[in-house]
Coordinates of C-alpha atoms in Angstrom, one line a residue:
M36 CA 3.3 -5.0 17.2
N37 CA 5.4 -8.0 16.1
K38 CA 4.1 -9.9 13.1
A39 CA 4.7 -13.1 15.0
E40 CA 1.9 -12.1 17.4
F41 CA -0.7 -12.8 14.8
V42 CA -0.2 -16.4 13.6
L43 CA -2.4 -18.4 11.2
T44 CA -0.3 -21.6 11.3
T45 CA -3.1 -23.7 12.7
Y46 CA -5.3 -22.8 9.7
I47 CA -2.7 -22.8 6.9
N48 CA -2.6 -25.6 4.3
S49 CA -0.4 -24.1 1.6
S50 CA 0.4 -25.7 -1.7
N51 CA 3.3 -24.3 -3.8
L52 CA 1.7 -25.8 -7.0
R53 CA -1.7 -24.2 -6.4
A54 CA -0.1 -20.9 -5.3
T55 CA 2.0 -20.8 -8.5
Y56 CA -1.2 -21.5 -10.5
Q57 CA -3.0 -18.7 -8.7
I58 CA -0.2 -16.2 -9.4
L59 CA 0.0 -17.1 -13.1
N60 CA -3.8 -17.0 -13.7
T61 CA -3.9 -13.5 -12.1
V62 CA -0.7 -11.7 -13.1
V63 CA -0.5 -13.0 -16.7
P64 CA -4.1 -11.9 -17.6
Y65 CA -3.6 -8.6 -15.8
V66 CA -0.5 -7.9 -18.0
L67 CA -2.3 -9.1 -21.2
L68 CA -5.3 -6.9 -20.4
W69 CA -3.0 -3.9 -20.2
I70 CA -1.6 -4.7 -23.6
L71 CA -5.1 -5.2 -25.0
A72 CA -6.2 -1.9 -23.5
V73 CA -3.4 0.0 -25.2
K74 CA -4.2 -1.7 -28.6
V75 CA -7.9 -1.1 -28.3
A76 CA -7.4 2.6 -27.3
S77 CA -5.8 3.2 -30.7
I78 CA -9.0 1.9 -32.4
S79 CA -11.7 3.4 -30.2
L80 CA -11.9 4.7 -26.6
W81 CA -15.5 3.4 -26.4
L82 CA -14.1 -0.1 -26.3
L83 CA -12.1 0.5 -23.2
P84 CA -14.7 0.4 -20.4
P85 CA -15.2 -3.4 -20.3
I86 CA -11.4 -4.0 -20.4
I87 CA -10.9 -1.5 -17.5
V88 CA -13.6 -3.4 -15.5
L89 CA -11.6 -6.6 -16.0
L90 CA -8.4 -4.7 -15.1
I91 CA -10.0 -3.6 -11.8
L92 CA -11.1 -7.2 -11.0
F93 CA -7.6 -8.6 -11.7
S94 CA -6.1 -5.8 -9.7
L95 CA -8.3 -6.8 -6.8
R96 CA -7.1 -10.4 -7.3
C97 CA -3.5 -9.3 -7.1
F98 CA -4.2 -7.5 -3.9
S99 CA -6.0 -10.6 -2.5
L100 CA -2.9 -12.7 -3.2
M101 CA -0.7 -10.1 -1.7
H102 CA -2.8 -10.3 1.4
D103 CA -2.3 -14.0 1.6
C104 CA 1.5 -13.6 1.2
G105 CA 1.4 -11.2 4.1
H106 CA -0.1 -14.0 6.3
Y107 CA 2.6 -16.4 4.9
S108 CA -0.3 -18.6 3.7
L109 CA 0.0 -18.6 -0.1
F110 CA 3.4 -20.5 -0.5
R111 CA 4.9 -23.0 1.9
S112 CA 8.1 -21.0 1.9
K113 CA 8.4 -17.8 3.9
S114 CA 10.9 -16.4 1.3
A115 CA 8.5 -17.2 -1.6
N116 CA 5.7 -15.4 0.2
R117 CA 8.0 -12.4 0.7
I118 CA 9.2 -12.3 -2.9
F119 CA 5.8 -12.7 -4.6
G120 CA 4.2 -10.4 -2.0
F121 CA 6.7 -7.7 -3.0
V122 CA 5.9 -8.2 -6.7
L123 CA 2.2 -8.0 -6.1
G124 CA 2.7 -5.0 -3.9
V125 CA 4.5 -3.3 -6.8
I126 CA 1.5 -4.1 -9.1
N127 CA -0.8 -2.4 -6.6
A128 CA 1.8 0.4 -5.9
I129 CA 1.8 -0.5 -2.1
P130 CA 4.7 -1.7 0.0
Q131 CA 3.6 -5.2 1.0
Y132 CA 5.7 -5.7 4.1
G133 CA 4.5 -2.6 6.0
W134 CA 1.0 -3.1 4.8
S135 CA 1.0 -6.7 6.1
R136 CA 2.2 -5.6 9.6
D137 CA -0.5 -3.0 9.8
H138 CA -3.0 -5.6 8.6
A139 CA -1.9 -8.0 11.3
Y140 CA -2.6 -5.2 13.8
H141 CA -6.0 -4.8 12.3
H142 CA -6.8 -8.5 12.9
K143 CA -5.4 -8.4 16.4
T144 CA -7.3 -5.3 17.5
N145 CA -10.4 -5.1 15.3
G146 CA -13.4 -4.5 17.7
D147 CA -11.1 -3.1 20.4
W148 CA -12.3 0.5 20.3
E149 CA -9.5 1.9 22.5
R150 CA -6.8 0.5 20.2
Y151 CA -8.3 0.5 16.7
R152 CA -10.9 2.7 15.1
G153 CA -11.1 1.2 11.6
V154 CA -9.8 2.5 8.3
A155 CA -11.4 5.9 8.7
D156 CA -10.4 6.5 12.4
F157 CA -14.1 6.6 13.4
L158 CA -15.2 8.8 16.4
S159 CA -17.7 8.2 19.0
T160 CA -20.8 10.5 19.2
E161 CA -19.3 12.0 22.3
E162 CA -16.0 12.7 20.6
F163 CA -17.8 14.1 17.6
S164 CA -19.8 16.5 19.7
K165 CA -16.6 18.0 21.2
L166 CA -15.3 19.0 17.7
D167 CA -15.6 22.6 16.5
P168 CA -18.1 23.1 13.6
F169 CA -15.4 23.1 10.9
N170 CA -14.0 19.8 12.0
Q171 CA -17.5 18.3 12.4
R172 CA -18.2 19.2 8.8
L173 CA -14.8 17.8 7.7
Y174 CA -15.5 14.6 9.6
E175 CA -18.9 14.3 7.9
V176 CA -17.2 14.5 4.4
L177 CA -14.0 12.5 4.8
P178 CA -15.5 9.1 5.9
H179 CA -18.3 9.3 3.3
P180 CA -18.2 6.2 1.1
L181 CA -17.7 8.3 -2.1
M182 CA -14.5 9.6 -0.6
A183 CA -13.1 6.1 -0.9
I184 CA -12.5 6.7 -4.6
P185 CA -10.0 9.6 -4.3
G186 CA -8.9 8.2 -0.9
G187 CA -8.1 4.8 -2.5
F188 CA -5.9 6.5 -5.1
F189 CA -4.1 8.5 -2.4
Y190 CA -3.7 5.4 -0.2
L191 CA -2.0 3.4 -3.0
A192 CA -0.3 5.8 -5.4
I193 CA 0.5 8.8 -3.2
K194 CA 0.9 7.8 0.5
P195 CA 3.9 5.4 0.1
R196 CA 5.7 8.0 -1.9
L197 CA 4.8 10.8 0.6
I198 CA 5.9 8.7 3.6
L199 CA 9.4 8.1 2.0
I200 CA 9.8 11.8 1.2
M201 CA 8.7 12.9 4.7
E202 CA 11.0 10.4 6.4
V203 CA 14.0 11.5 4.3
Y204 CA 13.3 15.1 5.2
E205 CA 13.0 14.2 8.9
F206 CA 16.2 12.1 8.7
I207 CA 18.2 15.0 7.2
Q208 CA 16.9 17.3 9.9
H209 CA 18.0 14.7 12.5
I210 CA 21.5 14.6 11.0
F211 CA 21.8 18.4 11.0
T212 CA 20.6 18.7 14.6
D213 CA 23.3 16.2 15.7
F214 CA 25.9 18.0 13.5
K215 CA 25.2 21.3 15.2
K216 CA 26.1 19.8 18.6
G217 CA 29.8 20.1 17.7
S218 CA 32.8 17.8 17.7
E219 CA 31.0 14.8 19.1
F220 CA 29.2 14.3 15.9
N221 CA 29.4 10.7 14.6
L222 CA 27.5 9.9 11.4
A223 CA 27.2 6.1 12.2
Q224 CA 25.9 6.7 15.7
T225 CA 23.5 9.3 14.4
I226 CA 22.1 6.9 11.8
S227 CA 21.7 4.1 14.3
A228 CA 20.1 6.3 16.9
H229 CA 17.4 7.6 14.5
Q230 CA 14.0 6.3 15.2
S231 CA 11.5 6.5 12.4
K232 CA 7.8 7.3 12.9
H233 CA 6.9 5.7 9.6
W234 CA 8.5 2.2 9.9
Q235 CA 9.4 -0.2 12.7
S236 CA 12.4 -2.1 11.2
A237 CA 15.1 -1.9 8.6
T238 CA 13.3 -4.6 6.6
E239 CA 10.2 -2.4 6.4
F240 CA 12.3 0.5 5.3
W241 CA 14.0 -1.5 2.5
D242 CA 10.6 -2.8 1.4
L243 CA 9.3 0.7 1.2
L244 CA 12.4 2.1 -0.6
L245 CA 12.5 -0.8 -3.2
N246 CA 8.7 -0.5 -3.7
N247 CA 9.1 3.2 -4.5
I248 CA 11.9 2.6 -6.9
C249 CA 10.1 -0.1 -8.8
V250 CA 6.7 1.7 -8.8
V251 CA 8.0 5.1 -9.8
G252 CA 10.4 3.5 -12.3
S253 CA 7.5 1.6 -13.9
W254 CA 5.4 4.8 -14.1
I255 CA 8.2 6.5 -16.0
F256 CA 8.8 3.6 -18.3
L257 CA 5.1 2.9 -19.1
S258 CA 4.3 6.6 -19.5
H259 CA 7.1 6.8 -22.1
L260 CA 6.1 3.6 -23.8
W261 CA 2.3 4.2 -24.0
G262 CA 2.0 7.9 -23.5
V263 CA 1.4 9.8 -20.3
G264 CA -2.3 10.6 -21.0
L265 CA -3.3 7.1 -21.9
F266 CA -1.3 5.3 -19.2
W267 CA -2.4 7.5 -16.4
S268 CA -6.1 7.6 -17.5
I269 CA -6.3 3.8 -17.4
Y270 CA -4.0 3.4 -14.4
S271 CA -5.7 6.0 -12.1
I272 CA -9.2 4.6 -12.8
T273 CA -8.0 1.0 -12.2
L274 CA -6.1 1.8 -9.0
S275 CA -8.8 4.1 -7.6
C276 CA -11.7 1.7 -8.2
S277 CA -9.9 -1.4 -7.0
A278 CA -8.7 0.4 -3.8
T279 CA -12.3 1.6 -3.2
I280 CA -13.6 -2.0 -3.3
F281 CA -10.9 -3.6 -1.2
I282 CA -10.8 -0.8 1.4

C-alpha cells in the first residue's frame, strides 16, 4: 500500500511552533529523567520506581509524536516530520518510516476481516477449531494481554534488528544463487532485481538500516557510560511497559 492512499490533509492544521514546543517538552524531560535515574540509582534503588513510571509515560509521549510525524501532521514540512519522526523512532527503538506505512494500512483496513486481523492476527472460531491441539493452546497463550509485556519488548527492541539480519542473510543467498548461474552474473543487476519481503522501498530500507545503527550504537555507548546492568534494567522495563500500553 502506498502511504499516499491514506491522507489526513483535510483534517490537518499543523503549527511548527506548537510542534517544536511538543518535541521539547517531551524529549528534554525524557533525557533528564534518564540522567536523574542514573544519579538516584547510586543512592538507592528504592527511589527508582516513580522515575521509571515517568520514563514510561514520556516514552509513550515520544511514540505518540512519532505517530503524528508518520501522518505528516505534526510539522507543516514533510521533511521536518521525517527528520523528527526518525529521531523519535530511535528513542523508541523502532524504524519510523516502515512503522508508519504499516500503520497507514491499519487505518485503511481496520474492520476489514479479510485484509486485516489486528495486532495479534486474530482467528475466527471456525479457523481456531481447525487447528491441532498444540496450536490451539499456543493461540490461547500468545494473544493473552499479559503476553504484551514480553511481546512489546520483542516488537521494539528485537524485531527491527532481526528483520535486518534476516534480510541480509536472504540477500547474500540471492547473490550466491545468481553467481552459481555462471558467466552471466552481474552484481548490479542482481542487486536491482532483488525483491525484499521485509520492506517495500529503498527509503524504507535506509530508514531501517540507519535506525539499527543509531539504536545499537546508543545501546553500546550508554551501556559503557552507565553500566550494562543498570542501563538494561531501566531500559527494558521502560520499553516493555510503554510498548504494552501503546500496542
